[in-house]
Structure formats: structure tokens, C-alpha cells
Amino acid sequence: ATSPTTLRIVGVPEVASRIDRVRTMLAWERREVTFSMIAADPEELTSSNRLSLLSILSAEWFSGTGSWSDAVDKYIKDTKDVVNSVQVVRSSTFTSLANQPSIPITVSNELDQAVTVYLAVRPTSTRISVDPGHTFEEVTVPANSQKRVQVPSQSIANGKAVVAATLYDQNHKRISRTTLISLNVQAGWETFGTTVFAILVVAVFAFGIIRNVRRRRKASREAGAEEAADEEDGE
């Protein structure tokens, strides 16, 4: 019953900085989805974070309630914490005295559920080589714990060496930063130590044999002397 009113739609472009922040959140969301494939229950890992993202992208923030920028910062921080929750632990320099040492590498899992990752170990120098059968090894780490993996290797030359350890998912997608592990390779000490130990063992046995021989000779001499004394007494 009233006269129609003419309305006009006016485009209000988003601020460039706001668009950039949305792009950043979406990029971290994709990284978390890729990362979640290593978890025993990926949906449990991503569902709550995805709801947070949808909430932050809601138009409700235009009403002026709360700080949208603070909410974005919190979302990015929480997502980074999840993505960085499974890593190779940095360790002190490992000294190798054996010709075929096992390199200890520890994988840490800070999530509330178990994860299955694939550990890739690559030498960065020619002083040591890694067993080809362990260059991409499956590792399952329980929730909120660590697991140590012994990676067989071969010492080639003495000196400082570094191996790069990286974690991947089952699709060979990298899910952690590369961790460098320093080694002090002293090839040949194992052989030297074995030789010294063998010499000591032989020396101990030889000493024991010599003592037994001397003891028996002494006993024989004493027995001979007693017999001679008895014969003199008899005469």
C-alpha cells in the first residue's frame, strides 16, 4: 500500500591489510590440515581450529565487539603451536668411536594423541654415510612423549660431521623444519680398543698360566726335598 523505495547497493572494498591477514590465516589453516595427516585422529585436531577460523571471518566483528586483530593473532599463534608440536629434538654433539655407529635421534610429540611420522636422515658430509634402509623410517610417537630412534651409519673418515634430520608424512610432505645433528667421528678407536682389550685378556691368561707353572714347579721341588729328607732319616 506504500510507494516503493529505490535502494542502491554501494561496494565497500576491504582494507588491503585485512585481506592480507585473512590470506595468512588461510595459509596456516592449510598447513594445519596437511600436518594433521600424521595424527591418529586428524579431524579432532582440525575441527576446533576450523570453527575458530570461521568465527574470525564472520561479519559479526564489524559490530565493533572485541578486537579482530587480536583474534587473528591468537588464531595464528595457536595454529603455529599445533604445526610445530612434532619435531626432531636438538641434541648435543654425538661422539662416535665405532666404525658402524648408531646415531641417536629423538622425535618429540606435544599433542594429546599419537602421531606417525617418517624420519629422513641425510649426511651433509662424506665422513659418514647412513644405511639406505633407514633414510626414510616410520616412527610412531605416543601422545605427549618422546621416542628415540637409532639410525645405523658407517664411519668413513675422522672429523666433524653433520646429518640433517627431517620429518615427513606418509605422502612424503615435509611436516617439520630440518634439524642438524653434529657428530664427532673417530673411526678406528673401536678397533684399537678391541685390540688393546684382546692384548689385556691374553696377558691375564698368560700371567695365570705362568703363575700355575711356577706354583707346580715350586710344589715339585718342595715335595722332592721332603722325600730326600725322609730317605736320610731312614738311613
GROMACS .gro file of C-alpha atoms in nm:
model
  235
    1ALA     CA    1   0.000   0.000   0.000
    2THR     CA    2   0.303   0.229   0.002
    3SER     CA    3   0.518   0.365  -0.275
    4PRO     CA    4   0.829   0.158  -0.347
    5THR     CA    5   1.164   0.289  -0.230
    6THR     CA    6   1.465   0.279  -0.455
    7LEU     CA    7   1.773   0.126  -0.298
    8ARG     CA    8   2.126   0.141  -0.425
    9ILE     CA    9   2.400  -0.112  -0.341
   10VAL     CA   10   2.733   0.052  -0.281
   11GLY     CA   11   3.051  -0.153  -0.288
   12VAL     CA   12   3.279  -0.102   0.011
   13PRO     CA   13   3.617  -0.264  -0.063
   14GLU     CA   14   3.803  -0.437   0.217
   15VAL     CA   15   4.117  -0.279   0.352
   16ALA     CA   16   4.424  -0.438   0.191
   17SER     CA   17   4.584  -0.512   0.528
   18ARG     CA   18   4.273  -0.703   0.637
   19ILE     CA   19   4.279  -0.913   0.318
   20ASP     CA   20   4.646  -0.994   0.377
   21ARG     CA   21   4.571  -1.114   0.728
   22VAL     CA   22   4.291  -1.337   0.601
   23ARG     CA   23   4.531  -1.484   0.345
   24THR     CA   24   4.778  -1.555   0.624
   25MET     CA   25   4.514  -1.734   0.831
   26LEU     CA   26   4.403  -1.944   0.534
   27ALA     CA   27   4.764  -2.038   0.461
   28TRP     CA   28   4.817  -2.156   0.819
   29GLU     CA   29   4.487  -2.342   0.807
   30ARG     CA   30   4.608  -2.535   0.500
   31ARG     CA   31   4.936  -2.615   0.675
   32GLU     CA   32   4.749  -2.750   0.976
   33VAL     CA   33   4.531  -2.973   0.755
   34THR     CA   34   4.844  -3.118   0.591
   35PHE     CA   35   5.010  -3.160   0.930
   36SER     CA   36   4.705  -3.333   1.079
   37MET     CA   37   4.754  -3.634   0.849
   38ILE     CA   38   5.019  -3.766   1.088
   39ALA     CA   39   4.774  -3.773   1.382
   40ALA     CA   40   4.578  -4.079   1.489
   41ASP     CA   41   4.256  -3.868   1.463
   42PRO     CA   42   4.313  -3.577   1.219
   43GLU     CA   43   3.954  -3.448   1.249
   44GLU     CA   44   3.987  -3.400   1.622
   45LEU     CA   45   4.299  -3.195   1.561
   46THR     CA   46   4.150  -2.961   1.300
   47SER     CA   47   3.781  -2.926   1.390
   48SER     CA   48   3.808  -2.678   1.678
   49ASN     CA   49   4.064  -2.464   1.497
   50ARG     CA   50   3.845  -2.452   1.187
   51LEU     CA   51   3.550  -2.331   1.394
   52SER     CA   52   3.772  -2.055   1.532
   53LEU     CA   53   3.868  -1.953   1.178
   54LEU     CA   54   3.503  -1.937   1.067
   55SER     CA   55   3.421  -1.726   1.372
   56ILE     CA   56   3.701  -1.480   1.294
   57LEU     CA   57   3.580  -1.449   0.932
   58SER     CA   58   3.227  -1.368   1.049
   59ALA     CA   59   3.076  -1.025   0.977
   60GLU     CA   60   2.989  -1.001   1.345
   61TRP     CA   61   3.327  -0.837   1.405
   62PHE     CA   62   3.211  -0.528   1.214
   63SER     CA   63   2.976  -0.450   1.502
   64GLY     CA   64   3.279  -0.333   1.696
   65THR     CA   65   3.271  -0.603   1.963
   66GLY     CA   66   3.622  -0.714   2.056
   67SER     CA   67   3.947  -0.673   1.869
   68TRP     CA   68   3.956  -0.856   1.536
   69SER     CA   69   4.332  -0.810   1.509
   70ASP     CA   70   4.388  -0.974   1.850
   71ALA     CA   71   4.167  -1.266   1.750
   72VAL     CA   72   4.370  -1.313   1.431
   73ASP     CA   73   4.697  -1.306   1.626
   74LYS     CA   74   4.568  -1.569   1.866
   75TYR     CA   75   4.448  -1.792   1.581
   76ILE     CA   76   4.785  -1.777   1.405
   77LYS     CA   77   4.973  -1.846   1.730
   78ASP     CA   78   4.752  -2.144   1.819
   79THR     CA   79   4.789  -2.289   1.470
   80LYS     CA   80   5.167  -2.245   1.476
   81ASP     CA   81   5.180  -2.425   1.812
   82VAL     CA   82   4.996  -2.721   1.662
   83VAL     CA   83   5.208  -2.735   1.345
   84ASN     CA   84   5.531  -2.711   1.547
   85SER     CA   85   5.426  -2.964   1.812
   86VAL     CA   86   5.611  -3.257   1.647
   87GLN     CA   87   5.982  -3.202   1.591
   88VAL     CA   88   6.323  -3.366   1.595
   89VAL     CA   89   6.482  -3.267   1.927
   90ARG     CA   90   6.807  -3.072   1.905
   91SER     CA   91   7.086  -3.254   2.086
   92SER     CA   92   7.447  -3.202   2.186
   93THR     CA   93   7.734  -3.326   1.970
   94PHE     CA   94   7.737  -3.706   1.945
   95THR     CA   95   8.083  -3.868   1.960
   96SER     CA   96   8.120  -4.182   1.752
   97LEU     CA   97   8.408  -4.417   1.838
   98ALA     CA   98   8.276  -4.710   1.637
   99ASN     CA   99   8.316  -4.790   1.269
  100GLN     CA  100   7.943  -4.857   1.239
  101PRO     CA  101   7.775  -4.630   1.493
  102SER     CA  102   7.403  -4.590   1.552
  103ILE     CA  103   7.307  -4.223   1.551
  104PRO     CA  104   7.051  -4.147   1.829
  105ILE     CA  105   6.772  -3.919   1.707
  106THR     CA  106   6.481  -3.818   1.933
  107VAL     CA  107   6.136  -3.723   1.799
  108SER     CA  108   5.912  -3.519   2.030
  109ASN     CA  109   5.529  -3.514   2.022
  110GLU     CA  110   5.347  -3.246   2.225
  111LEU     CA  111   4.999  -3.339   2.100
  112ASP     CA  112   4.735  -3.516   2.308
  113GLN     CA  113   4.728  -3.805   2.063
  114ALA     CA  114   4.977  -4.037   1.897
  115VAL     CA  115   5.138  -3.945   1.565
  116THR     CA  116   5.307  -4.148   1.292
  117VAL     CA  117   5.585  -3.972   1.102
  118TYR     CA  118   5.862  -4.071   0.866
  119LEU     CA  119   6.216  -3.976   0.966
  120ALA     CA  120   6.457  -3.889   0.684
  121VAL     CA  121   6.826  -3.866   0.774
  122ARG     CA  122   7.077  -3.726   0.525
  123PRO     CA  123   7.452  -3.676   0.582
  124THR     CA  124   7.587  -3.335   0.480
  125SER     CA  125   7.949  -3.454   0.455
  126THR     CA  126   8.139  -3.756   0.325
  127ARG     CA  127   8.281  -3.850   0.666
  128ILE     CA  128   7.976  -4.063   0.744
  129SER     CA  129   7.707  -4.246   0.548
  130VAL     CA  130   7.359  -4.356   0.658
  131ASP     CA  131   7.224  -4.705   0.598
  132PRO     CA  132   6.995  -4.675   0.289
  133GLY     CA  133   6.733  -4.886   0.464
  134HIS     CA  134   6.691  -4.617   0.730
  135THR     CA  135   6.688  -4.300   0.522
  136PHE     CA  136   6.305  -4.289   0.541
  137GLU     CA  137   6.195  -4.471   0.856
  138GLU     CA  138   5.845  -4.488   1.005
  139VAL     CA  139   5.824  -4.369   1.366
  140THR     CA  140   5.515  -4.374   1.591
  141VAL     CA  141   5.533  -4.145   1.893
  142PRO     CA  142   5.274  -4.170   2.175
  143ALA     CA  143   5.087  -3.864   2.300
  144ASN     CA  144   5.286  -3.608   2.499
  145SER     CA  145   5.609  -3.805   2.485
  146GLN     CA  146   5.936  -3.861   2.300
  147LYS     CA  147   6.080  -4.155   2.112
  148ARG     CA  148   6.446  -4.223   2.036
  149VAL     CA  149   6.542  -4.381   1.706
  150GLN     CA  150   6.880  -4.546   1.644
  151VAL     CA  151   6.985  -4.485   1.283
  152PRO     CA  152   7.265  -4.720   1.163
  153SER     CA  153   7.553  -4.550   0.985
  154GLN     CA  154   7.907  -4.610   0.859
  155SER     CA  155   8.209  -4.403   0.965
  156ILE     CA  156   8.429  -4.321   0.666
  157ALA     CA  157   8.678  -4.065   0.796
  158ASN     CA  158   8.762  -3.892   1.124
  159GLY     CA  159   8.647  -3.539   1.197
  160LYS     CA  160   8.336  -3.329   1.240
  161ALA     CA  161   8.023  -3.438   1.053
  162VAL     CA  162   7.663  -3.319   1.038
  163VAL     CA  163   7.346  -3.509   0.949
  164ALA     CA  164   7.015  -3.342   0.860
  165ALA     CA  165   6.700  -3.495   1.013
  166THR     CA  166   6.354  -3.407   0.876
  167LEU     CA  167   6.004  -3.541   0.946
  168TYR     CA  168   5.754  -3.620   0.668
  169ASP     CA  169   5.402  -3.760   0.646
  170GLN     CA  170   5.301  -4.074   0.458
  171ASN     CA  171   5.266  -3.869   0.138
  172HIS     CA  172   5.629  -3.751   0.162
  173LYS     CA  173   5.520  -3.398   0.256
  174ARG     CA  174   5.752  -3.225   0.500
  175ILE     CA  175   5.586  -3.152   0.835
  176SER     CA  176   5.880  -3.016   1.036
  177ARG     CA  177   6.184  -2.799   0.998
  178THR     CA  178   6.514  -2.972   0.931
  179THR     CA  179   6.725  -3.030   1.243
  180LEU     CA  180   7.103  -3.053   1.213
  181ILE     CA  181   7.281  -3.305   1.438
  182SER     CA  182   7.656  -3.269   1.493
  183LEU     CA  183   7.879  -3.575   1.510
  184ASN     CA  184   8.239  -3.618   1.619
  185VAL     CA  185   8.357  -3.915   1.413
  186GLN     CA  186   8.660  -4.102   1.549
  187ALA     CA  187   8.665  -4.411   1.328
  188GLY     CA  188   8.919  -4.676   1.425
  189TRP     CA  189   8.902  -4.628   1.801
  190GLU     CA  190   8.673  -4.928   1.824
  191THR     CA  191   8.933  -5.150   1.653
  192PHE     CA  192   9.211  -5.004   1.867
  193GLY     CA  193   9.010  -5.059   2.182
  194THR     CA  194   8.927  -5.416   2.081
  195THR     CA  195   9.294  -5.485   2.013
  196VAL     CA  196   9.401  -5.343   2.349
  197PHE     CA  197   9.130  -5.544   2.525
  198ALA     CA  198   9.240  -5.862   2.345
  199ILE     CA  199   9.602  -5.798   2.444
  200LEU     CA  200   9.498  -5.746   2.806
  201VAL     CA  201   9.296  -6.069   2.805
  202VAL     CA  202   9.589  -6.264   2.658
  203ALA     CA  203   9.825  -6.107   2.912
  204VAL     CA  204   9.597  -6.202   3.202
  205PHE     CA  205   9.572  -6.563   3.079
  206ALA     CA  206   9.948  -6.579   3.020
  207PHE     CA  207  10.015  -6.442   3.367
  208GLY     CA  208   9.781  -6.701   3.516
  209ILE     CA  209   9.946  -6.984   3.326
  210ILE     CA  210  10.295  -6.870   3.431
  211ARG     CA  211  10.183  -6.848   3.794
  212ASN     CA  212  10.039  -7.201   3.779
  213VAL     CA  213  10.357  -7.341   3.622
  214ARG     CA  214  10.575  -7.172   3.882
  215ARG     CA  215  10.349  -7.289   4.161
  216ARG     CA  216  10.363  -7.650   4.037
  217ARG     CA  217  10.742  -7.638   3.997
  218LYS     CA  218  10.777  -7.500   4.347
  219ALA     CA  219  10.547  -7.769   4.480
  220SER     CA  220  10.751  -8.037   4.298
  221ARG     CA  221  11.076  -7.901   4.439
  222GLU     CA  222  10.935  -7.895   4.791
  223ALA     CA  223  10.800  -8.250   4.750
  224GLY     CA  224  11.143  -8.368   4.624
  225ALA     CA  225  11.317  -8.205   4.916
  226GLU     CA  226  11.080  -8.374   5.163
  227GLU     CA  227  11.139  -8.715   5.006
  228ALA     CA  228  11.517  -8.667   5.024
  229ALA     CA  229  11.490  -8.569   5.391
  230ASP     CA  230  11.281  -8.879   5.464
  231GLU     CA  231  11.540  -9.104   5.300
  232GLU     CA  232  11.821  -8.950   5.508
  233ASP     CA  233  11.620  -9.003   5.824
  234GLY     CA  234  11.560  -9.366   5.725
  235GLU     CA  235  11.926  -9.432   5.685
   0.00000   0.00000   0.00000
